[in-house]
Amino acid sequence: MTPFLPGDWLPMIFAGLMAVAILAYVVLDGFDLGVGILLETVAEEHERDRMIAAIGPFWDANETWLVLGVGLLLVAFPVAHGVILTALYMPVAIMLVALTLRGVAFEFRAKARDAAHKRRWDRWFFAGSLISALAQGWMLGRYVLGFAEGWAALGFAVMAAIGLAIAYAFIGACWLIWRTEGALQAHAIAWARHALWPVALGILLVSAVTPLVSARIAARWFDWPGIVMLAPLPILTALLVFGLARLLARMPLAEDAWHDIPFWGGTGLFVLFFAGLASSFFPYVVPERLTIWESASAPESLSIILAGAIFVLPVIVLYTVFAWRVFGGKARDLTYY
Amino acid sequence: MEPILLARIQFAANISFHILFPTITIALGWVLLFFKLRYVGTKNEAWMDAYRFWVKVFALSFALGVVSGITMSFQFGTNWPGFMEKVGNIAGPLLAYEVLTAFFLEATFLGIMLFGFKRVPGWVHTGATFLVAFGTTMSAFWILVLNSWMHTPVGFEMRDGVAHATDWFAIVFNPSMPYRLSHMLTASGLTVAFLLAGISAWRWLRGDRAEGVRLGLRTGIVMAALLAPLQIVLGDLHGLNTLEHQPAKVAAMEANWETRGNVPLVLFALPDEAARENRFEIAIPNGASLILRHEAAGVVPGLNQFEGNHPPVAPVFFAFRIMVGIGVLMLLMGWAGAWYLWRRGSLPKLMLRGFVAMSFAGWAATLAGWYVTEIGRQPWLVTGVLNTAQAAGPLPASSIGTTLAMYLVLYTALMVAYIATIFRLAHAGRAADKVDGVMLKPGSAPGDATRDKMGEELTA
């Protein structure tokens, strides 16, 4: 089979697809991991049940985006996959164990023998969610600094780990504002308020560090014409943070108006942050080491995947929207039938 | 230990743990669709009772399959980077198609299948059940295409030491794919048949005489009686296909050291690889020649033809006997069970206990079968193209050993929790049958929804 596009384009398209998959994963599994992190902050069992119910129909499909993201890295950029996953071997293994615990805790808690067992699975659910988030943040921190060694780099990774866990807790709280009501919603609003500023600080920190460690990235952001092209990202981020802070300060509004806006605003923050990182690192898939062209698979193979993806991805989006509509509105108790 | 050995043990542990759950969900998805359609057709509430119980087992198995599958998707790259470097152009698209056409489908519609009963019209719920079953089967299709291609690679050419696809149709429909796929799908069917029969028999023995339990038992036994003979035929065809394409594997399965005619069928032996002979052999004269060549004098290739280039004999030899032994037992149990159901309408106690004992027999047979085919492919990872040793990565033994220990602890704990939970669900099924209505929380037991309400919504 011959490629139906110029060979240079395919790696670009796949880098774009992979970025979309990873972004979708971070937002989507981010909110359900965040709800897991917040699970131990509520005291009432029925509220925990409601929190779980708010993510129950979604988490499985959300996690599939991780498989797609890593799968695309594996099949489209196999060399980069090897470098990245070898460098991140231990945090990846820890994340996998944590994700496993969380995924099964969801099922086991729903089928627990008694309240004590259910409580024990709650704790596993919380621990699995938190450790997954920390491990992913650690990986982000290591990746951003190009897997640099030394205490400063490790310190940065620790901060990135904590930062991402707080960011997940934030978007999880925003999801609960949308999907719950009453005392639980008030609790979520309080958490979203608390978490917003650390999230903003984290974004600021990563934005400050990346140009400091790489002259190439600094030049891209601060030299002409990059400074104009990229200026909207920080400006929009700042506006969004202050807008969200004002909105959260006044919530809940009468008749639960705008209850979904914090979640979409939080999603906006994730998208802007991700766009900023992508602008910094493009065209590298391993920072400062491997470009997307250097690590891409053969064009024939990429084009046969693309041919399928063009038909299938819109269908996936369609039925995902359908499932979201079926489970729209405030979370009700989950029943199997 | 050598890093490569640790990497192999780790990958084997992971994939062995993982395959248990798809083996259940592939066929159980279709069984659930059958229960749902019978309910729609007969309006008999008992079918819905069976659905409600088994959908929980499905949800639990599916979750374990998903999480262990995510681990797999990372281990492809971490444990076998050489695999993707050499044959990534072929393996990559096949894996990508699995994610795109199967994973999202099953994961998204699973939500509607599990929790959407009251939110969508009845036909949408039935449709979601179908799409989940279809998705699990699609997933099996793509992964078995890739696995079969690794056994019998065709449709590619080597350029600069890297495989490039030349004919995708040939790659997908490679010589061993139809046999391996049908053998595996039937294995899934048999695993679920004995799980249905075993757990239902356990409930029945404990005095749970709900009609849904009886229907589960009957469905399981009928499936077993139909699928066990089919599986034996498919297994034989698969074996002949292997003889054609991977004769070294068949020689190891039969522990046949010399190429010759009148090869006996070895029932038991201790293969001694150093001396290249069998000890304590019990064999049927001419048996292997008759099975593989359909004549007593038929010449069967022996291990001497592949010296230094054949799989380890003992594990393949024993795993094959375990698989076949369980298969024969399944046939006997399935037919005996069906005979009792047909003639007496019920099963004697001893037979019910036998089914309980065989609840997870399908797992043992499936694993044994996979060990035969995967160890039997050694020393190749992709037959004739890539050695397992060449595909290993640069990771030190200490890293692999640490994570291996983590996974083993985790998988042992999860296995205990999984089996305990299934039996507890079976136990809780009874208590809940008497309660009508209330308990609508995720922690509640099966059979506790308001029945009339459900009926209303289904007809609405």
GROMACS .gro file of N, CA and C in nm, chain A residues 250-306:
model
  171
  250ARG      N    1  -1.897   3.248   4.420
  250ARG     CA    2  -2.041   3.277   4.432
  250ARG      C    3  -2.128   3.153   4.427
  251MET      N    4  -2.069   3.040   4.395
  251MET     CA    5  -2.151   2.920   4.380
  251MET      C    6  -2.195   2.869   4.517
  252PRO      N    7  -2.307   2.797   4.529
  252PRO     CA    8  -2.399   2.762   4.420
  252PRO      C    9  -2.491   2.879   4.385
  253LEU      N   10  -2.515   2.896   4.256
  253LEU     CA   11  -2.604   3.002   4.210
  253LEU      C   12  -2.749   2.956   4.220
  254ALA      N   13  -2.839   3.053   4.212
  254ALA     CA   14  -2.982   3.021   4.220
  254ALA      C   15  -3.019   2.922   4.110
  255GLU      N   16  -3.102   2.826   4.147
  255GLU     CA   17  -3.150   2.722   4.056
  255GLU      C   18  -3.035   2.644   3.992
  256ASP      N   19  -2.923   2.642   4.063
  256ASP     CA   20  -2.808   2.562   4.019
  256ASP      C   21  -2.758   2.603   3.880
  257ALA      N   22  -2.774   2.733   3.850
  257ALA     CA   23  -2.729   2.781   3.720
  257ALA      C   24  -2.578   2.762   3.706
  258TRP      N   25  -2.533   2.745   3.585
  258TRP     CA   26  -2.390   2.735   3.551
  258TRP      C   27  -2.319   2.622   3.622
  259HIS      N   28  -2.391   2.519   3.662
  259HIS     CA   29  -2.326   2.414   3.741
  259HIS      C   30  -2.222   2.336   3.660
  260ASP      N   31  -2.233   2.341   3.528
  260ASP     CA   32  -2.134   2.269   3.447
  260ASP      C   33  -2.016   2.357   3.406
  261ILE      N   34  -2.026   2.488   3.431
  261ILE     CA   35  -1.922   2.580   3.382
  261ILE      C   36  -1.785   2.555   3.447
  262PRO      N   37  -1.778   2.530   3.580
  262PRO     CA   38  -1.645   2.503   3.635
  262PRO      C   39  -1.575   2.387   3.566
  263PHE      N   40  -1.652   2.280   3.533
  263PHE     CA   41  -1.587   2.166   3.468
  263PHE      C   42  -1.533   2.206   3.331
  264TRP      N   43  -1.613   2.278   3.255
  264TRP     CA   44  -1.565   2.318   3.121
  264TRP      C   45  -1.450   2.419   3.133
  265GLY      N   46  -1.458   2.507   3.235
  265GLY     CA   47  -1.347   2.600   3.260
  265GLY      C   48  -1.220   2.524   3.296
  266GLY      N   49  -1.235   2.423   3.383
  266GLY     CA   50  -1.120   2.341   3.422
  266GLY      C   51  -1.061   2.269   3.300
  267THR      N   52  -1.152   2.218   3.216
  267THR     CA   53  -1.106   2.154   3.093
  267THR      C   54  -1.026   2.253   3.009
  268GLY      N   55  -1.077   2.380   3.004
  268GLY     CA   56  -1.006   2.485   2.930
  268GLY      C   57  -0.865   2.504   2.983
  269LEU      N   58  -0.852   2.504   3.115
  269LEU     CA   59  -0.718   2.520   3.174
  269LEU      C   60  -0.625   2.406   3.131
  270PHE      N   61  -0.678   2.284   3.136
  270PHE     CA   62  -0.597   2.168   3.095
  270PHE      C   63  -0.556   2.184   2.948
  271VAL      N   64  -0.651   2.225   2.864
  271VAL     CA   65  -0.622   2.236   2.721
  271VAL      C   66  -0.515   2.342   2.697
  272LEU      N   67  -0.529   2.459   2.763
  272LEU     CA   68  -0.432   2.567   2.744
  272LEU      C   69  -0.293   2.526   2.791
  273PHE      N   70  -0.288   2.461   2.907
  273PHE     CA   71  -0.159   2.416   2.962
  273PHE      C   72  -0.094   2.316   2.866
  274PHE      N   73  -0.177   2.224   2.818
  274PHE     CA   74  -0.127   2.123   2.726
  274PHE      C   75  -0.079   2.185   2.596
  275ALA      N   76  -0.155   2.284   2.546
  275ALA     CA   77  -0.116   2.353   2.423
  275ALA      C   78   0.017   2.424   2.443
  276GLY      N   79   0.035   2.481   2.562
  276GLY     CA   80   0.162   2.547   2.592
  276GLY      C   81   0.278   2.450   2.588
  277LEU      N   82   0.259   2.333   2.652
  277LEU     CA   83   0.366   2.233   2.652
  277LEU      C   84   0.395   2.186   2.510
  278ALA      N   85   0.288   2.162   2.434
  278ALA     CA   86   0.306   2.114   2.297
  278ALA      C   87   0.382   2.218   2.215
  279SER      N   88   0.350   2.348   2.234
  279SER     CA   89   0.420   2.452   2.159
  279SER      C   90   0.567   2.457   2.198
  280SER      N   91   0.596   2.430   2.325
  280SER     CA   92   0.735   2.432   2.369
  280SER      C   93   0.814   2.319   2.307
  281PHE      N   94   0.756   2.199   2.305
  281PHE     CA   95   0.836   2.082   2.270
  281PHE      C   96   0.834   2.045   2.124
  282PHE      N   97   0.732   2.088   2.050
  282PHE     CA   98   0.727   2.056   1.909
  282PHE      C   99   0.858   2.100   1.842
  283PRO      N  100   0.921   2.022   1.756
  283PRO     CA  101   0.877   1.893   1.703
  283PRO      C  102   0.935   1.773   1.777
  284TYR      N  103   0.977   1.791   1.902
  284TYR     CA  104   1.040   1.679   1.973
  284TYR      C  105   0.934   1.590   2.038
  285VAL      N  106   0.955   1.461   2.031
  285VAL     CA  107   0.867   1.369   2.102
  285VAL      C  108   0.938   1.322   2.229
  286VAL      N  109   1.072   1.313   2.223
  286VAL     CA  110   1.151   1.304   2.346
  286VAL      C  111   1.225   1.437   2.355
  287PRO      N  112   1.197   1.519   2.460
  287PRO     CA  113   1.248   1.656   2.463
  287PRO      C  114   1.396   1.666   2.429
  288GLU      N  115   1.427   1.748   2.333
  288GLU     CA  116   1.564   1.783   2.290
  288GLU      C  117   1.643   1.663   2.238
  289ARG      N  118   1.579   1.549   2.216
  289ARG     CA  119   1.656   1.433   2.172
  289ARG      C  120   1.605   1.372   2.042
  290LEU      N  121   1.473   1.346   2.036
  290LEU     CA  122   1.418   1.276   1.921
  290LEU      C  123   1.300   1.355   1.866
  291THR      N  124   1.302   1.383   1.735
  291THR     CA  125   1.187   1.451   1.677
  291THR      C  126   1.085   1.347   1.631
  292ILE      N  127   0.967   1.395   1.601
  292ILE     CA  128   0.863   1.302   1.558
  292ILE      C  129   0.901   1.233   1.426
  293TRP      N  130   0.980   1.302   1.342
  293TRP     CA  131   1.018   1.238   1.214
  293TRP      C  132   1.124   1.131   1.235
  294GLU      N  133   1.215   1.159   1.332
  294GLU     CA  134   1.322   1.062   1.356
  294GLU      C  135   1.270   0.931   1.415
  295SER      N  136   1.156   0.938   1.483
  295SER     CA  137   1.112   0.818   1.554
  295SER      C  138   0.987   0.753   1.492
  296ALA      N  139   0.941   0.805   1.378
  296ALA     CA  140   0.814   0.756   1.324
  296ALA      C  141   0.831   0.620   1.256
  297SER      N  142   0.719   0.543   1.254
  297SER     CA  143   0.716   0.414   1.183
  297SER      C  144   0.712   0.438   1.032
  298ALA      N  145   0.714   0.326   0.958
  298ALA     CA  146   0.708   0.334   0.812
  298ALA      C  147   0.577   0.398   0.767
  299PRO      N  148   0.583   0.483   0.661
  299PRO     CA  149   0.462   0.552   0.614
  299PRO      C  150   0.350   0.456   0.575
  300GLU      N  151   0.384   0.339   0.517
  300GLU     CA  152   0.276   0.247   0.476
  300GLU      C  153   0.192   0.207   0.597
  301SER      N  154   0.260   0.177   0.707
  301SER     CA  155   0.187   0.133   0.825
  301SER      C  156   0.106   0.246   0.886
  302LEU      N  157   0.166   0.366   0.888
  302LEU     CA  158   0.093   0.479   0.944
  302LEU      C  159  -0.031   0.508   0.861
  303SER      N  160  -0.019   0.498   0.728
  303SER     CA  161  -0.137   0.534   0.649
  303SER      C  162  -0.248   0.431   0.663
  304ILE      N  163  -0.213   0.304   0.688
  304ILE     CA  164  -0.324   0.208   0.704
  304ILE      C  165  -0.394   0.229   0.837
  305ILE      N  166  -0.320   0.274   0.939
  305ILE     CA  167  -0.386   0.306   1.066
  305ILE      C  168  -0.473   0.430   1.047
  306LEU      N  169  -0.418   0.528   0.975
  306LEU     CA  170  -0.491   0.653   0.955
  306LEU      C  171  -0.622   0.628   0.881
   0.00000   0.00000   0.00000
